[in-house]
Short mmCIF file of C-alpha atoms in Angstrom, two decimals:
data_model
loop_
_atom_site.label_atom_id
_atom_site.label_comp_id
_atom_site.label_asym_id
_atom_site.label_seq_id
_atom_site.Cartn_x
_atom_site.Cartn_y
_atom_site.Cartn_z
CA UNK A 1 0.00 0.00 0.00
CA UNK A 2 1.18 3.50 -0.75
CA UNK A 3 1.51 6.18 1.89
CA UNK A 4 -0.70 9.26 1.69
CA UNK A 5 2.17 11.33 0.34
CA UNK A 6 2.85 8.75 -2.35
CA UNK A 7 -0.72 8.70 -3.51
CA UNK A 8 -0.39 12.13 -5.05
CA UNK A 9 2.76 11.10 -6.92
CA UNK A 10 4.66 14.01 -5.42
CA UNK A 11 7.15 12.10 -3.34
CA UNK A 12 10.67 13.17 -4.08
CA UNK A 13 11.64 16.52 -5.57
CA UNK A 14 13.98 17.10 -8.47
CA UNK A 15 16.89 19.42 -7.71
CA UNK A 16 17.92 21.78 -10.44
CA UNK A 17 20.69 24.34 -10.83
CA UNK A 18 18.70 27.31 -12.04
CA UNK A 19 19.89 30.30 -14.07
CA UNK A 20 18.89 33.89 -13.70
CA UNK A 21 19.07 36.87 -16.01
CA UNK A 22 17.71 40.37 -15.75
CA UNK A 23 16.59 41.77 -19.09
CA UNK A 24 17.64 45.28 -19.98
CA UNK A 25 14.00 46.25 -19.72
CA UNK A 26 13.37 47.10 -16.07
CA UNK A 27 11.22 44.54 -14.25
CA UNK A 28 11.35 41.91 -17.00
CA UNK A 29 12.60 38.37 -16.35
CA UNK A 30 13.32 36.15 -19.34
CA UNK A 31 13.71 32.38 -19.46
CA UNK A 32 16.05 32.66 -22.42
CA UNK A 33 19.83 32.25 -22.01
CA UNK A 34 19.89 32.02 -18.20
CA UNK A 35 23.16 32.98 -16.52
CA UNK A 36 24.36 32.45 -12.97
CA UNK A 37 23.03 29.75 -10.67
CA UNK A 38 20.50 29.47 -7.90
CA UNK A 39 19.50 26.28 -6.13
CA UNK A 40 15.85 25.32 -6.37
CA UNK A 41 13.46 22.39 -6.11
CA UNK A 42 10.73 22.16 -8.74
CA UNK A 43 7.92 19.80 -7.69
CA UNK A 44 6.07 17.53 -10.09
CA UNK A 45 2.36 18.18 -10.52
CA UNK A 46 -0.26 15.84 -9.09
CA UNK A 47 -1.64 13.31 -11.58
CA UNK A 48 -5.22 12.18 -11.07
CA UNK A 49 -8.30 11.79 -13.26
CA UNK A 50 -11.12 13.80 -11.68
CA UNK A 51 -14.33 13.60 -13.63
CA UNK A 52 -18.10 13.66 -13.37
CA UNK A 53 -20.79 12.13 -15.54
CA UNK A 54 -23.30 14.57 -17.04
CA UNK A 55 -26.35 12.49 -17.90
CA UNK A 56 -28.81 13.75 -20.49
CA UNK A 57 -31.19 10.78 -20.50
CA UNK A 58 -34.43 11.77 -18.76
CA UNK A 59 -32.74 15.17 -18.16
CA UNK A 60 -30.91 13.87 -15.10
CA UNK A 61 -28.15 16.49 -15.26
CA UNK A 62 -28.44 18.55 -18.43
CA UNK A 63 -30.44 20.24 -19.74
CA UNK A 64 -32.57 20.57 -16.63
CA UNK A 65 -35.67 19.96 -18.74
CA UNK A 66 -36.39 19.49 -22.44
CA UNK A 67 -37.28 22.45 -24.62
CA UNK A 68 -35.18 25.12 -22.93
CA UNK A 69 -34.03 27.97 -25.12
CA UNK A 70 -30.56 27.83 -26.62
CA UNK A 71 -29.49 30.61 -24.24
CA UNK A 72 -30.65 28.68 -21.16
CA UNK A 73 -29.13 25.40 -22.35
CA UNK A 74 -25.80 27.10 -22.87
CA UNK A 75 -25.99 28.89 -19.52
CA UNK A 76 -26.62 25.57 -17.76
CA UNK A 77 -23.64 23.98 -19.51
CA UNK A 78 -21.42 26.91 -18.55
CA UNK A 79 -22.56 26.51 -14.93
CA UNK A 80 -21.60 22.82 -15.02
CA UNK A 81 -18.15 23.59 -16.39
CA UNK A 82 -17.58 26.44 -13.94
CA UNK A 83 -18.46 24.09 -11.08
CA UNK A 84 -15.92 21.63 -12.46
CA UNK A 85 -13.27 24.37 -12.41
CA UNK A 86 -14.07 25.32 -8.80
CA UNK A 87 -13.81 21.67 -7.73
CA UNK A 88 -10.55 21.22 -9.67
CA UNK A 89 -12.05 18.50 -11.87
CA UNK A 90 -10.20 17.94 -15.13
CA UNK A 91 -12.76 16.02 -17.19
CA UNK A 92 -16.49 15.89 -17.94
CA UNK A 93 -18.17 12.79 -19.41
CA UNK A 94 -21.19 14.11 -21.32
CA UNK A 95 -23.92 11.75 -22.50
CA UNK A 96 -24.37 12.54 -26.19
CA UNK A 97 -26.24 9.44 -27.38
CA UNK A 98 -28.83 8.36 -24.81
CA UNK A 99 -31.07 6.23 -27.09
CA UNK A 100 -29.94 6.03 -30.72
CA UNK A 101 -30.45 9.78 -30.82
CA UNK A 102 -28.04 12.70 -30.71
CA UNK A 103 -27.26 15.68 -28.52
CA UNK A 104 -25.35 17.07 -31.51
CA UNK A 105 -25.86 17.68 -35.23
CA UNK A 106 -25.92 14.25 -36.88
CA UNK A 107 -26.93 12.87 -40.25
CA UNK A 108 -27.05 9.36 -38.81
CA UNK A 109 -29.44 9.79 -35.88
CA UNK A 110 -32.16 12.29 -34.93
CA UNK A 111 -31.92 15.09 -32.42
CA UNK A 112 -32.76 13.83 -28.93
CA UNK A 113 -36.08 14.72 -27.40
CA UNK A 114 -34.26 15.26 -24.10
CA UNK A 115 -32.77 18.36 -25.72
CA UNK A 116 -35.71 20.02 -27.44
CA UNK A 117 -38.73 18.05 -26.26
CA UNK A 118 -39.35 16.57 -29.70
CA UNK A 119 -37.26 13.87 -31.33
CA UNK A 120 -35.71 15.15 -34.54
CA UNK A 121 -36.18 18.83 -33.69
CA UNK A 122 -32.97 20.93 -33.57
CA UNK A 123 -32.40 23.61 -30.93
CA UNK A 124 -33.65 27.13 -31.70
CA UNK A 125 -31.78 29.33 -32.40
CA UNK A 126 -29.58 26.64 -33.86
CA UNK A 127 -26.31 25.59 -32.22
CA UNK A 128 -24.42 22.34 -31.81
CA UNK A 129 -24.44 21.39 -28.10
CA UNK A 130 -21.50 18.99 -28.36
CA UNK A 131 -19.34 21.50 -30.21
CA UNK A 132 -20.32 24.15 -27.67
CA UNK A 133 -19.50 21.89 -24.71
CA UNK A 134 -16.13 20.90 -26.16
CA UNK A 135 -15.16 24.51 -26.90
CA UNK A 136 -16.13 25.74 -23.44
CA UNK A 137 -14.52 22.78 -21.67
CA UNK A 138 -11.25 23.23 -23.54
CA UNK A 139 -11.34 26.96 -22.80
CA UNK A 140 -11.17 25.93 -19.15
CA UNK A 141 -8.54 23.21 -19.60
CA UNK A 142 -11.10 20.42 -19.05
CA UNK A 143 -11.29 17.25 -21.14
CA UNK A 144 -14.66 16.47 -22.71
CA UNK A 145 -15.51 12.79 -23.22
CA UNK A 146 -18.56 11.78 -25.24
CA UNK A 147 -20.70 9.16 -23.50
CA UNK A 148 -22.60 6.75 -25.76
CA UNK A 149 -25.13 4.07 -24.98
CA UNK A 150 -24.28 1.40 -27.58
CA UNK A 151 -27.59 -0.49 -27.82
CA UNK A 152 -30.50 1.36 -26.19
CA UNK A 153 -32.79 2.65 -28.93
CA UNK A 154 -35.73 4.14 -27.04
CA UNK A 155 -36.10 5.09 -23.38
CA UNK A 156 -39.19 4.07 -21.45
CA UNK A 157 -39.70 7.68 -20.40
CA UNK A 158 -39.77 9.01 -23.95
CA UNK A 159 -42.88 11.03 -24.75
CA UNK A 160 -42.54 12.58 -28.20
CA UNK A 161 -43.38 10.77 -31.46
CA UNK A 162 -40.54 8.80 -33.02
CA UNK A 163 -38.99 10.72 -35.91
CA UNK A 164 -38.87 9.22 -39.39
CA UNK A 165 -35.06 9.00 -39.40
CA UNK A 166 -34.83 7.02 -36.14
CA UNK A 167 -33.42 3.54 -36.61
CA UNK A 168 -36.62 1.96 -35.30
CA UNK A 169 -38.28 3.40 -38.40
CA UNK A 170 -35.50 3.05 -40.99
CA UNK A 171 -34.32 -0.43 -39.90
CA UNK A 172 -37.07 -1.89 -37.69
CA UNK A 173 -35.69 -5.41 -38.07
CA UNK A 174 -32.65 -4.37 -36.00
CA UNK A 175 -34.71 -3.14 -33.04
CA UNK A 176 -36.35 -5.26 -30.33
CA UNK A 177 -38.76 -4.34 -27.54
CA UNK A 178 -37.76 -5.47 -24.09
CA UNK A 179 -38.65 -4.25 -20.62
CA UNK A 180 -40.48 -1.15 -21.79
CA UNK A 181 -37.49 -0.03 -23.88
CA UNK A 182 -36.38 -0.50 -27.47
CA UNK A 183 -32.93 -2.02 -28.04
CA UNK A 184 -30.66 -2.63 -30.96
CA UNK A 185 -30.12 -6.36 -31.29
CA UNK A 186 -26.39 -6.98 -30.64
CA UNK A 187 -26.68 -10.18 -32.70
CA UNK A 188 -27.42 -8.23 -35.87
CA UNK A 189 -24.15 -7.21 -37.58
CA UNK A 190 -25.93 -4.24 -39.16
CA UNK A 191 -26.83 -2.93 -35.68
CA UNK A 192 -23.17 -3.12 -34.63
CA UNK A 193 -22.13 -1.42 -37.87
CA UNK A 194 -24.58 1.41 -37.19
CA UNK A 195 -23.22 2.08 -33.70
CA UNK A 196 -19.65 1.98 -34.98
CA UNK A 197 -20.53 4.44 -37.74
CA UNK A 198 -22.01 6.82 -35.15
CA UNK A 199 -18.83 6.69 -33.07
CA UNK A 200 -16.53 7.19 -36.07
CA UNK A 201 -18.61 10.16 -37.18
CA UNK A 202 -18.20 11.93 -33.84
CA UNK A 203 -14.48 11.20 -33.59
CA UNK A 204 -13.94 12.50 -37.12
CA UNK A 205 -15.97 15.71 -36.78
CA UNK A 206 -15.38 16.83 -33.20
CA UNK A 207 -12.27 17.72 -31.19
CA UNK A 208 -13.30 15.28 -28.50
CA UNK A 209 -10.92 13.89 -25.86
CA UNK A 210 -12.54 10.54 -25.20
CA UNK A 211 -15.30 8.10 -26.15
CA UNK A 212 -17.10 6.48 -23.23
CA UNK A 213 -19.54 3.56 -23.00
CA UNK A 214 -21.64 2.76 -19.96
CA UNK A 215 -22.90 -0.53 -18.49
CA UNK A 216 -25.87 -1.17 -20.81
CA UNK A 217 -24.97 -3.93 -23.25
CA UNK A 218 -27.62 -6.62 -23.54
CA UNK A 219 -30.34 -5.10 -21.32
CA UNK A 220 -30.69 -5.79 -17.64
CA UNK A 221 -33.11 -8.73 -17.35
CA UNK A 222 -36.77 -8.24 -16.50
CA UNK A 223 -39.14 -10.82 -15.06
CA UNK A 224 -42.35 -12.03 -16.63
CA UNK A 225 -45.64 -12.74 -14.95
CA UNK A 226 -44.18 -15.99 -13.64
CA UNK A 227 -41.44 -14.01 -11.84
CA UNK A 228 -38.79 -15.63 -14.02
CA UNK A 229 -36.38 -13.69 -16.25
CA UNK A 230 -37.63 -13.09 -19.78
CA UNK A 231 -35.10 -13.91 -22.49
CA UNK A 232 -34.03 -11.13 -24.85
CA UNK A 233 -36.01 -11.62 -28.11
CA UNK A 234 -33.11 -12.32 -30.46
CA UNK A 235 -34.35 -15.60 -32.01
CA UNK A 236 -34.02 -14.33 -35.61
CA UNK A 237 -30.41 -13.20 -35.26
CA UNK A 238 -29.50 -16.34 -33.33
CA UNK A 239 -31.03 -18.55 -35.99
CA UNK A 240 -29.09 -16.70 -38.69
CA UNK A 241 -25.87 -17.21 -36.72
CA UNK A 242 -26.58 -20.94 -36.42
CA UNK A 243 -27.33 -21.16 -40.13
CA UNK A 244 -24.04 -19.37 -40.82
CA UNK A 245 -22.18 -22.06 -38.88
CA UNK A 246 -21.55 -20.73 -35.39
CA UNK A 247 -20.42 -23.45 -32.99
CA UNK A 248 -20.90 -21.30 -29.90
CA UNK A 249 -23.51 -21.81 -27.23
CA UNK A 250 -26.11 -19.05 -27.29
CA UNK A 251 -24.81 -17.23 -24.22
CA UNK A 252 -21.24 -17.36 -25.54
CA UNK A 253 -22.46 -16.09 -28.90
CA UNK A 254 -24.10 -13.13 -27.18
CA UNK A 255 -20.87 -12.35 -25.33
CA UNK A 256 -18.93 -12.57 -28.58
CA UNK A 257 -21.30 -10.04 -30.17
CA UNK A 258 -20.47 -7.53 -27.45
CA UNK A 259 -16.76 -8.39 -27.55
CA UNK A 260 -16.67 -7.65 -31.26
CA UNK A 261 -18.29 -4.26 -30.76
CA UNK A 262 -15.85 -3.28 -27.98
CA UNK A 263 -12.69 -4.42 -29.75
CA UNK A 264 -13.70 -2.92 -33.10
CA UNK A 265 -14.68 0.36 -31.50
CA UNK A 266 -11.22 0.65 -29.97
CA UNK A 267 -9.58 0.01 -33.33
CA UNK A 268 -11.87 2.43 -35.16
CA UNK A 269 -11.19 5.28 -32.75
CA UNK A 270 -7.43 4.82 -33.01
CA UNK A 271 -7.60 4.63 -36.82
CA UNK A 272 -9.25 8.06 -36.94
CA UNK A 273 -7.52 9.90 -34.06
CA UNK A 274 -4.95 7.87 -32.11
CA UNK A 275 -4.89 10.30 -29.18
CA UNK A 276 -8.62 9.99 -28.38
CA UNK A 277 -9.10 7.83 -25.31
CA UNK A 278 -11.67 5.02 -25.10
CA UNK A 279 -13.21 4.10 -21.78
CA UNK A 280 -15.94 1.81 -20.46
CA UNK A 281 -17.83 1.97 -17.15
CA UNK A 282 -19.26 -1.52 -16.62
CA UNK A 283 -21.28 -2.76 -13.66
CA UNK A 284 -18.90 -2.82 -10.71
CA UNK A 285 -18.92 -6.58 -10.05
CA UNK A 286 -17.17 -8.61 -12.74
CA UNK A 287 -18.73 -11.81 -11.45
CA UNK A 288 -19.86 -12.95 -8.00
CA UNK A 289 -17.01 -14.47 -5.95
CA UNK A 290 -14.44 -12.26 -7.66
CA UNK A 291 -12.99 -11.74 -5.09
CA UNK A 292 -14.38 -14.69 -3.08
CA UNK A 293 -16.54 -12.75 -0.59
CA UNK A 294 -18.34 -10.73 -3.27
CA UNK A 295 -22.01 -11.44 -3.92
CA UNK A 296 -24.43 -9.77 -6.30
CA UNK A 297 -25.52 -9.36 -9.89
CA UNK A 298 -23.63 -11.35 -12.55
CA UNK A 299 -23.11 -9.12 -15.59
CA UNK A 300 -21.23 -11.91 -17.40
CA UNK A 301 -24.29 -14.15 -17.31
CA UNK A 302 -27.04 -11.53 -17.54
CA UNK A 303 -25.66 -8.66 -19.65
CA UNK A 304 -23.32 -10.92 -21.63
CA UNK A 305 -20.57 -8.46 -20.76
CA UNK A 306 -17.12 -9.99 -20.30
CA UNK A 307 -15.76 -6.79 -18.78
CA UNK A 308 -12.79 -8.59 -17.26
CA UNK A 309 -11.69 -9.66 -20.74
CA UNK A 310 -11.90 -6.15 -22.18
CA UNK A 311 -9.68 -4.80 -19.41
CA UNK A 312 -7.21 -7.67 -19.51
CA UNK A 313 -6.88 -7.50 -23.31
CA UNK A 314 -6.32 -3.75 -23.28
CA UNK A 315 -9.33 -2.92 -25.47
CA UNK A 316 -9.72 0.29 -23.46
CA UNK A 317 -7.51 3.18 -22.48
CA UNK A 318 -9.30 3.62 -19.18
CA UNK A 319 -11.62 1.41 -17.18
CA UNK A 320 -14.29 2.80 -14.84
CA UNK A 321 -16.13 0.01 -13.02
CA UNK A 322 -19.14 1.47 -11.25
CA UNK A 323 -18.20 0.73 -7.64
CA UNK A 324 -21.45 2.00 -6.19
CA UNK A 325 -21.03 0.51 -2.72
CA UNK A 326 -19.49 1.61 0.55
CA UNK A 327 -15.98 0.69 1.58
CA UNK A 328 -16.96 -1.52 4.49
CA UNK A 329 -19.64 -4.16 3.65
CA UNK A 330 -17.71 -7.30 2.65
CA UNK A 331 -20.24 -8.67 0.14
CA UNK A 332 -20.00 -5.48 -1.97
CA UNK A 333 -16.91 -3.66 -0.80
CA UNK A 334 -15.55 -0.66 -2.71
CA UNK A 335 -11.99 -1.35 -1.63
CA UNK A 336 -12.11 -5.11 -2.23
CA UNK A 337 -13.59 -4.70 -5.71
CA UNK A 338 -11.07 -1.99 -6.59
CA UNK A 339 -8.22 -4.27 -5.56
CA UNK A 340 -9.64 -7.12 -7.65
CA UNK A 341 -10.17 -5.01 -10.76
CA UNK A 342 -6.61 -3.74 -10.47
CA UNK A 343 -5.39 -7.35 -10.45
CA UNK A 344 -6.98 -7.77 -13.90
CA UNK A 345 -5.10 -4.85 -15.41
CA UNK A 346 -2.63 -6.93 -17.41
CA UNK A 347 -2.35 -4.30 -20.16
CA UNK A 348 -1.49 -1.54 -17.64
CA UNK A 349 -4.23 0.83 -18.69
CA UNK A 350 -5.86 3.47 -16.48
CA UNK A 351 -8.15 2.34 -13.66
CA UNK A 352 -10.52 5.17 -12.74
CA UNK A 353 -13.45 3.75 -10.72
CA UNK A 354 -16.90 5.31 -10.66
CA UNK A 355 -18.35 6.58 -7.38
CA UNK A 356 -22.00 6.87 -6.36
CA UNK A 357 -21.69 10.50 -5.32
CA UNK A 358 -25.44 11.06 -5.78
CA UNK A 359 -25.99 8.88 -2.71
CA UNK A 360 -24.78 11.80 -0.60
CA UNK A 361 -27.45 14.05 0.87
CA UNK A 362 -30.43 12.00 -0.25
CA UNK A 363 -33.74 11.94 1.58
CA UNK A 364 -34.69 8.29 1.05
CA UNK A 365 -33.10 6.89 4.19
CA UNK A 366 -30.24 5.43 2.18
CA UNK A 367 -28.14 8.57 2.09
CA UNK A 368 -24.38 8.45 2.56
CA UNK A 369 -22.33 11.08 4.36
CA UNK A 370 -19.95 13.12 2.22
CA UNK A 371 -17.03 11.61 4.10
CA UNK A 372 -17.77 8.21 2.50
CA UNK A 373 -16.99 9.56 -0.99
CA UNK A 374 -13.93 11.42 0.28
CA UNK A 375 -12.71 8.21 1.92
CA UNK A 376 -13.26 6.30 -1.34
CA UNK A 377 -11.04 8.78 -3.15
CA UNK A 378 -8.29 8.18 -0.62
CA UNK A 379 -8.77 4.42 -0.93
CA UNK A 380 -8.33 4.83 -4.70
CA UNK A 381 -5.15 6.82 -4.16
CA UNK A 382 -3.84 4.14 -1.85
CA UNK A 383 -4.40 1.43 -4.47
CA UNK A 384 -1.33 1.02 -6.65
CA UNK A 385 -2.48 1.09 -10.27
CA UNK A 386 -5.58 3.26 -9.71
CA UNK A 387 -5.24 6.95 -10.53
CA UNK A 388 -8.58 8.72 -10.47
CA UNK A 389 -12.33 8.74 -9.89
CA UNK A 390 -15.51 9.54 -11.80
CA UNK A 391 -18.52 10.91 -9.91
CA UNK A 392 -22.13 10.06 -10.68
CA UNK A 393 -23.41 12.55 -11.21
CA UNK A 394 -22.70 16.23 -11.76
CA UNK A 395 -25.99 17.33 -10.22
CA UNK A 396 -24.89 16.26 -6.76
CA UNK A 397 -21.73 18.32 -7.07
CA UNK A 398 -23.57 21.38 -8.39
CA UNK A 399 -26.10 21.23 -5.57
CA UNK A 400 -23.41 20.55 -2.98
CA UNK A 401 -25.67 17.72 -1.79
CA UNK A 402 -24.85 16.82 1.78
CA UNK A 403 -21.86 19.15 1.63
CA UNK A 404 -20.05 16.94 -0.90
CA UNK A 405 -18.63 19.81 -2.97
CA UNK A 406 -17.34 21.53 0.16
CA UNK A 407 -15.80 18.28 1.38
CA UNK A 408 -13.99 17.71 -1.92
CA UNK A 409 -12.64 21.26 -2.08
CA UNK A 410 -11.41 21.26 1.52
CA UNK A 411 -9.98 17.74 1.51
CA UNK A 412 -9.42 15.57 -1.52
CA UNK A 413 -9.29 18.21 -4.26
CA UNK A 414 -7.36 21.05 -2.66
CA UNK A 415 -4.68 21.12 -5.36
CA UNK A 416 -5.09 20.98 -9.15
CA UNK A 417 -4.14 17.81 -11.01
CA UNK A 418 -3.22 16.76 -14.51
CA UNK A 419 -4.92 13.80 -16.15
CA UNK A 420 -2.50 10.85 -15.97
CA UNK A 421 -0.51 10.43 -19.17
CA UNK A 422 -1.36 7.71 -21.69
CA UNK A 423 2.07 7.02 -23.23
CA UNK A 424 0.78 4.12 -25.36
CA UNK A 425 -1.23 6.61 -27.44
CA UNK A 426 -0.02 8.96 -30.16
CA UNK A 427 -0.35 12.69 -29.56
CA UNK A 428 -1.85 15.15 -32.02
CA UNK A 429 1.61 15.97 -33.39
CA UNK A 430 3.47 12.81 -32.36
CA UNK A 431 6.65 14.82 -31.91
CA UNK A 432 8.84 15.73 -28.98
CA UNK A 433 7.67 18.78 -27.10
CA UNK A 434 10.05 21.71 -27.00
CA UNK A 435 10.72 23.82 -23.92
CA UNK A 436 8.26 26.69 -23.78
CA UNK A 437 9.33 30.33 -23.78
CA UNK A 438 7.97 32.86 -21.31
CA UNK A 439 8.65 36.09 -19.47
CA UNK A 440 7.61 37.37 -16.05
CA UNK A 441 7.05 41.03 -15.34
CA UNK A 442 5.12 43.34 -13.12
CA UNK A 443 2.23 44.91 -14.93
CA UNK A 444 -0.41 47.16 -13.35
CA UNK A 445 0.84 46.17 -9.93
CA UNK A 446 0.63 42.40 -10.54
CA UNK A 447 3.27 39.82 -11.40
CA UNK A 448 2.23 38.16 -14.65
CA UNK A 449 3.64 35.28 -16.70
CA UNK A 450 3.48 35.84 -20.46
CA UNK A 451 3.59 32.59 -22.43
CA UNK A 452 4.85 32.27 -25.98
CA UNK A 453 3.70 29.74 -28.54
CA UNK A 454 6.24 27.58 -30.34
CA UNK A 455 5.97 27.35 -34.13
CA UNK A 456 2.55 29.04 -33.78
CA UNK A 457 1.18 25.95 -32.01
CA UNK A 458 -0.74 26.24 -28.78
CA UNK A 459 -0.25 23.39 -26.30
CA UNK A 460 -3.14 21.55 -24.70
CA UNK A 461 -2.11 22.97 -21.29
CA UNK A 462 0.55 25.10 -19.69
CA UNK A 463 1.85 24.24 -16.21
CA UNK A 464 3.24 27.16 -14.22
CA UNK A 465 5.12 26.44 -11.00
CA UNK A 466 5.98 29.57 -9.05
CA UNK A 467 7.73 29.94 -5.72
CA UNK A 468 6.64 32.68 -3.33
CA UNK A 469 8.06 33.17 0.16
CA UNK A 470 9.54 29.68 0.06
CA UNK A 471 6.31 27.96 -0.99
CA UNK A 472 5.40 26.50 -4.37
CA UNK A 473 2.16 27.27 -6.16
CA UNK A 474 0.94 25.37 -9.22
CA UNK A 475 -1.29 26.76 -11.97
CA UNK A 476 -2.65 24.49 -14.72
CA UNK A 477 -3.53 26.88 -17.52
CA UNK A 478 -5.57 26.15 -20.68
CA UNK A 479 -3.43 26.23 -23.80
CA UNK A 480 -5.46 29.07 -25.28
CA UNK A 481 -4.40 31.46 -22.51
CA UNK A 482 -1.09 33.29 -22.94
CA UNK A 483 -0.93 35.26 -19.69
CA UNK A 484 -1.52 34.30 -16.09
CA UNK A 485 -1.39 36.36 -12.90
CA UNK A 486 0.80 34.64 -10.32
CA UNK A 487 -0.56 35.65 -6.95
CA UNK A 488 -3.85 34.19 -5.71
CA UNK A 489 -6.10 34.65 -2.72
CA UNK A 490 -4.13 35.06 0.49
CA UNK A 491 -0.94 35.32 -1.52
CA UNK A 492 -2.16 38.68 -2.82
CA UNK A 493 -0.74 40.32 0.31
CA UNK A 494 2.73 39.48 -1.01
CA UNK A 495 2.08 40.73 -4.55
CA UNK A 496 4.71 43.45 -4.24
CA UNK A 497 7.38 40.80 -3.92
CA UNK A 498 8.54 39.00 -7.06
CA UNK A 499 8.46 35.21 -7.36
CA UNK A 500 11.82 33.73 -6.43
CA UNK A 501 11.50 30.98 -9.05
CA UNK A 502 9.15 30.28 -11.95
CA UNK A 503 9.12 27.10 -14.05
CA UNK A 504 6.88 26.50 -17.07
CA UNK A 505 6.12 23.35 -19.05
CA UNK A 506 3.51 22.31 -21.58
CA UNK A 507 1.27 19.24 -21.68
CA UNK A 508 0.06 17.55 -24.88
CA UNK A 509 -3.24 15.78 -25.60
CA UNK A 510 -2.10 12.44 -24.19
CA UNK A 511 -0.86 14.00 -20.95
CA UNK A 512 2.87 14.05 -21.61
CA UNK A 513 4.74 16.97 -20.06
CA UNK A 514 7.51 18.86 -21.84
CA UNK A 515 10.93 19.72 -20.38
CA UNK A 516 10.85 22.71 -18.05
CA UNK A 517 11.84 26.24 -18.88
CA UNK A 518 12.66 28.12 -15.70
CA UNK A 519 14.53 30.89 -14.01
CA UNK A 520 14.88 32.44 -10.59
CA UNK A 521 15.96 35.72 -9.05
CA UNK A 522 16.41 37.16 -5.63
CA UNK A 523 15.44 40.78 -6.26
CA UNK A 524 14.33 41.81 -9.75
CA UNK A 525 13.49 45.44 -10.31
CA UNK A 526 9.87 46.34 -10.88
CA UNK A 527 8.79 48.86 -13.46
#
């Protein structure tokens, strides 16, 4: 087990011999051609995935209700992203395909009724919600992952008429009714091809950071009048598979259908944009008795989801099992399940478990205290191989339900963090990052870092480490910003004093950090 200090990956500091130069312009410090030496320690930045799901199905998180004006929809999205900034989150997982529909402009599927109130109706005045969310997230240095339900075709709570271009109308033979919902039949190759085409379309057209699938594969089973589970109605596709020569048992054939979707989706994403991450958030129990004391629902048998295989084979870049239980109870233990999932990580991909944050502050008698979620984050940090958490859902954080937002800000998320690097992926440029150039000067009474682009290319992020009165402060700055004020909050009292050391690096789309540019001075002159 790691110590608390190790969990943040900040143990050990690098010692550098730092140069200093005063530019001829009074009050200007340049990182170019440093001369002289000053001893300094430049700390690494914390690495941790901090994300929240933003569910659009049934208007759980966004928009708050269907049919809002474009202005109100955009204002609500801005509020979500601003909350993420305040909580020092670095990613949002936005549901963009709840039921074979689209929260974005698509020629393959109709506009979602959860957006406008009517399936197929675009927002008025027109805008593209996904493009808007990506732009605003990136402006804040936040990753935006698109969350897709691969098979659900119609939600039981849907109210508007089905549009003519919905797949239930254009290809009704691919859609089955089950449990009050409509589902694509995973046994129909054309249904898989359709979902893959939808994913490729989004990856090609949008500057998205990740593609995310949830836990709905074959649907959760429902019982009939005899209280026994009703089988998914896939007789036609099964009979075609038998006629084509499959030698698999029916359950194994169903699992293979899902396996083929997952593995092909990973390959398709990488063929279009190798830096885009692919993640899955399956049900939190792989199978009962894994580990031995665990009891509960068997997704392998009932959803035909071999989630363990996907993780072991490395068909994902990150894995987010929904560990929606407390730490303590042995039959469904957050910590025990996290340990077991980590033992399956043969491909050494990211393990970022999902947390049931919406359990905090509830009024149904099953509410959790905020300290349970905070403790789960520390358990994750203590687990070697796990490096982040995803909260379900954003609404709880926005409402500060049960004080959860306050607890995160004052405890687990006090300092900013970079998303852990994914070195097995290719970056947008796939070239070595150069040291950034920058200057520090006093302007209008404030010490400001001015950042310079290299070859006219903006980085994904800037990282500014500055030392004031013997203490380090870290700023993670969106790549689109080229200036940043150094002093913050209580540090403002010391704004007349210059920073003793400043170090700047850049971060690319797969999380790799560049070499540092840095300088230090004891007493620069102010202008």
